Coordinates of N, CA, C and O in Angstrom, one line a residue:
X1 N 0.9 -1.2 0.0 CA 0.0 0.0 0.0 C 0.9 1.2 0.0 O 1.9 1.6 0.6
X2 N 0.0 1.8 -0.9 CA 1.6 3.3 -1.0 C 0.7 4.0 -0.3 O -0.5 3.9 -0.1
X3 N 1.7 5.3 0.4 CA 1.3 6.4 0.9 C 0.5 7.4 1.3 O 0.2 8.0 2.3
X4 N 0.0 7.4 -0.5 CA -1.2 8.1 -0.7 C -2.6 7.5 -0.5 O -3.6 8.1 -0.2
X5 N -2.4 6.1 -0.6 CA -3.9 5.1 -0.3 C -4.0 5.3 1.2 O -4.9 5.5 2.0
X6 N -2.5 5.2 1.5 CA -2.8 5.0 3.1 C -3.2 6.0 3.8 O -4.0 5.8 4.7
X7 N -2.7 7.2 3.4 CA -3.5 8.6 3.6 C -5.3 8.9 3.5 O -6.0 9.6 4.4
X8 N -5.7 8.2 2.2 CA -6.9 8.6 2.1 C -7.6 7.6 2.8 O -8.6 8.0 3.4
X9 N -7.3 6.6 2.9 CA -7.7 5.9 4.2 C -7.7 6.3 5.4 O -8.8 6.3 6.1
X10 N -7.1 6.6 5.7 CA -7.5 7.6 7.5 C -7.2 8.3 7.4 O -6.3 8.7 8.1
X11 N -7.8 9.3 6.2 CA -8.5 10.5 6.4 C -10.0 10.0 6.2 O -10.7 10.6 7.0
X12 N -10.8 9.0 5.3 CA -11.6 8.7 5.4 C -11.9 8.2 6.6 O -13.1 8.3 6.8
X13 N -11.2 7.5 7.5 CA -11.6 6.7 8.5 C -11.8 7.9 9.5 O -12.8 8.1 10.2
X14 N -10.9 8.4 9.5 CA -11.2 10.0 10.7 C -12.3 10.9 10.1 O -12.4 11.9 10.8
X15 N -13.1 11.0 9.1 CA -14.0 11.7 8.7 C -14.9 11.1 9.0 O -15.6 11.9 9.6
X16 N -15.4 10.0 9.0 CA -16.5 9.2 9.1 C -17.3 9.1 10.3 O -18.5 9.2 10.6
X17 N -15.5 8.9 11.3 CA -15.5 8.8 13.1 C -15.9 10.4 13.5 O -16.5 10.7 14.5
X18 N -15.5 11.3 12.3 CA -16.4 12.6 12.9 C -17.4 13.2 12.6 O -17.9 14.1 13.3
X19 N -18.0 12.6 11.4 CA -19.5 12.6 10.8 C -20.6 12.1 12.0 O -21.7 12.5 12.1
X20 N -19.8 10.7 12.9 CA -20.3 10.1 13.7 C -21.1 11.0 14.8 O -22.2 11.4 15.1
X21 N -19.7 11.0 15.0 CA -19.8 12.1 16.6 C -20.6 13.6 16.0 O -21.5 14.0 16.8
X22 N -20.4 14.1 15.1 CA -21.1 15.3 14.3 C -23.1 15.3 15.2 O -23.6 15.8 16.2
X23 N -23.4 13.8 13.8 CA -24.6 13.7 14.4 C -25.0 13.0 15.5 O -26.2 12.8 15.7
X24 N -24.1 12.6 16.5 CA -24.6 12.2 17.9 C -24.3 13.5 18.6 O -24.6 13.4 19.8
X25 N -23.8 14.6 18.2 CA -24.5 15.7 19.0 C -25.3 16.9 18.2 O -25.4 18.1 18.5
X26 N -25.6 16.5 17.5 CA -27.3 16.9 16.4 C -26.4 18.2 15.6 O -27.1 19.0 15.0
X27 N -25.0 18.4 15.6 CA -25.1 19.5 14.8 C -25.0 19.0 12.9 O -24.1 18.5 12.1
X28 N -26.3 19.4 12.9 CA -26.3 19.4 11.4 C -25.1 19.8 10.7 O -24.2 19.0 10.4
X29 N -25.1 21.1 10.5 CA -24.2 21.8 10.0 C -22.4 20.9 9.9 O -21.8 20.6 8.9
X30 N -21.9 20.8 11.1 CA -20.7 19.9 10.9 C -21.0 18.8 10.2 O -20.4 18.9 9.2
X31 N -21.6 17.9 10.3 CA -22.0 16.7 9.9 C -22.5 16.9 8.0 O -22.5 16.0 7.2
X32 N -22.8 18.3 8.0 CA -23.1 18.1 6.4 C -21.5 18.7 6.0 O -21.4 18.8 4.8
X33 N -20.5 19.0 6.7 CA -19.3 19.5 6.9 C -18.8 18.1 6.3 O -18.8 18.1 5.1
X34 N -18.5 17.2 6.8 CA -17.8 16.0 7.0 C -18.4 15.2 6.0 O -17.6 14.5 5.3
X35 N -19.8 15.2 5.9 CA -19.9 14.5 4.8 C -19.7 14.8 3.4 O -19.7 13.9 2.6
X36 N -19.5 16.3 2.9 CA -18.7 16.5 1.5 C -17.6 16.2 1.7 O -17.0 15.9 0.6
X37 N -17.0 16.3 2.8 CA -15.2 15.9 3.0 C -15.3 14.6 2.6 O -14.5 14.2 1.7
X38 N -16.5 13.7 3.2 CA -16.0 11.9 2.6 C -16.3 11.7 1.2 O -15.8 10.7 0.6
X39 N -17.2 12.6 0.6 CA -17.7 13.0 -1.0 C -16.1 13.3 -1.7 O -15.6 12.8 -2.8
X40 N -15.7 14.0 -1.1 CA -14.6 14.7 -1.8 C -13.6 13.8 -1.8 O -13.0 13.7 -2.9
X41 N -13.2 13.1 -0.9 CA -12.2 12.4 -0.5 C -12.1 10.3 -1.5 O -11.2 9.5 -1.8
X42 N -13.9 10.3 -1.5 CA -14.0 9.4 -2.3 C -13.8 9.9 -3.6 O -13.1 9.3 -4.4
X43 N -14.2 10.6 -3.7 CA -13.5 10.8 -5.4 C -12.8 11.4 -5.9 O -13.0 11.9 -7.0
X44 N -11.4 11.6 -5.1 CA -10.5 11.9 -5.2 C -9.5 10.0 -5.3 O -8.6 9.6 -6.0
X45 N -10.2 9.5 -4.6 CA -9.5 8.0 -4.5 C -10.0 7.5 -6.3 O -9.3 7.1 -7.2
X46 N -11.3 7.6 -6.3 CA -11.5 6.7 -7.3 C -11.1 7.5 -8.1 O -10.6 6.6 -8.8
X47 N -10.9 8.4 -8.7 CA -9.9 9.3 -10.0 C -8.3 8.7 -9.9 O -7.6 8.6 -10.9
X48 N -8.2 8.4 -8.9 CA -6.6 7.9 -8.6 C -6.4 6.4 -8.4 O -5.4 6.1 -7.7
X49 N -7.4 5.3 -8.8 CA -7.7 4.2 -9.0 C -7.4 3.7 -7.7 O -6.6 2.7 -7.7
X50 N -7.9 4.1 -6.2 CA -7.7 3.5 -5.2 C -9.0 3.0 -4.9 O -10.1 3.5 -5.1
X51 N -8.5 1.8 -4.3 CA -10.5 1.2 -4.0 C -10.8 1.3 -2.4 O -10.2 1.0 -1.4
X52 N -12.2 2.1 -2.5 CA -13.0 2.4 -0.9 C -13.4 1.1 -0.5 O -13.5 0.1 -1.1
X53 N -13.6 1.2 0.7 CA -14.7 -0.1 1.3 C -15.9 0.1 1.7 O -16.9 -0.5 1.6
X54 N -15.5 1.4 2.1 CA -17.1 2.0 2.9 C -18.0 2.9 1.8 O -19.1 3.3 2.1

């Protein structure tokens, strides 16, 4: 695994874990924060032929 995979991988995995926490304390607003970040972040991988799981 190179670098960059390993990167977008926990950055996804740390975006997710804060989308979490986002909406378990009701703020919308962050939570729709975090979820363009995992939007962005997935398709930044799949342009760069790395494969998501989630």
């Amino acid at each position: 695994m190179g670098e960059f995979t390993a990167t977008i991988e926990h950055r996804l995995d740390q975006a997710y874990r804060n989308l979490q926490e986002a909406r378990s304390s009701g703020d919308d607003y962050l939570a729709d924060t975090f979820t363009a970040e995992i939007e962005d972040l997935r398709r930044l991988a799949t342009d760069n032929g790395v494969p998501v799981q989630r």
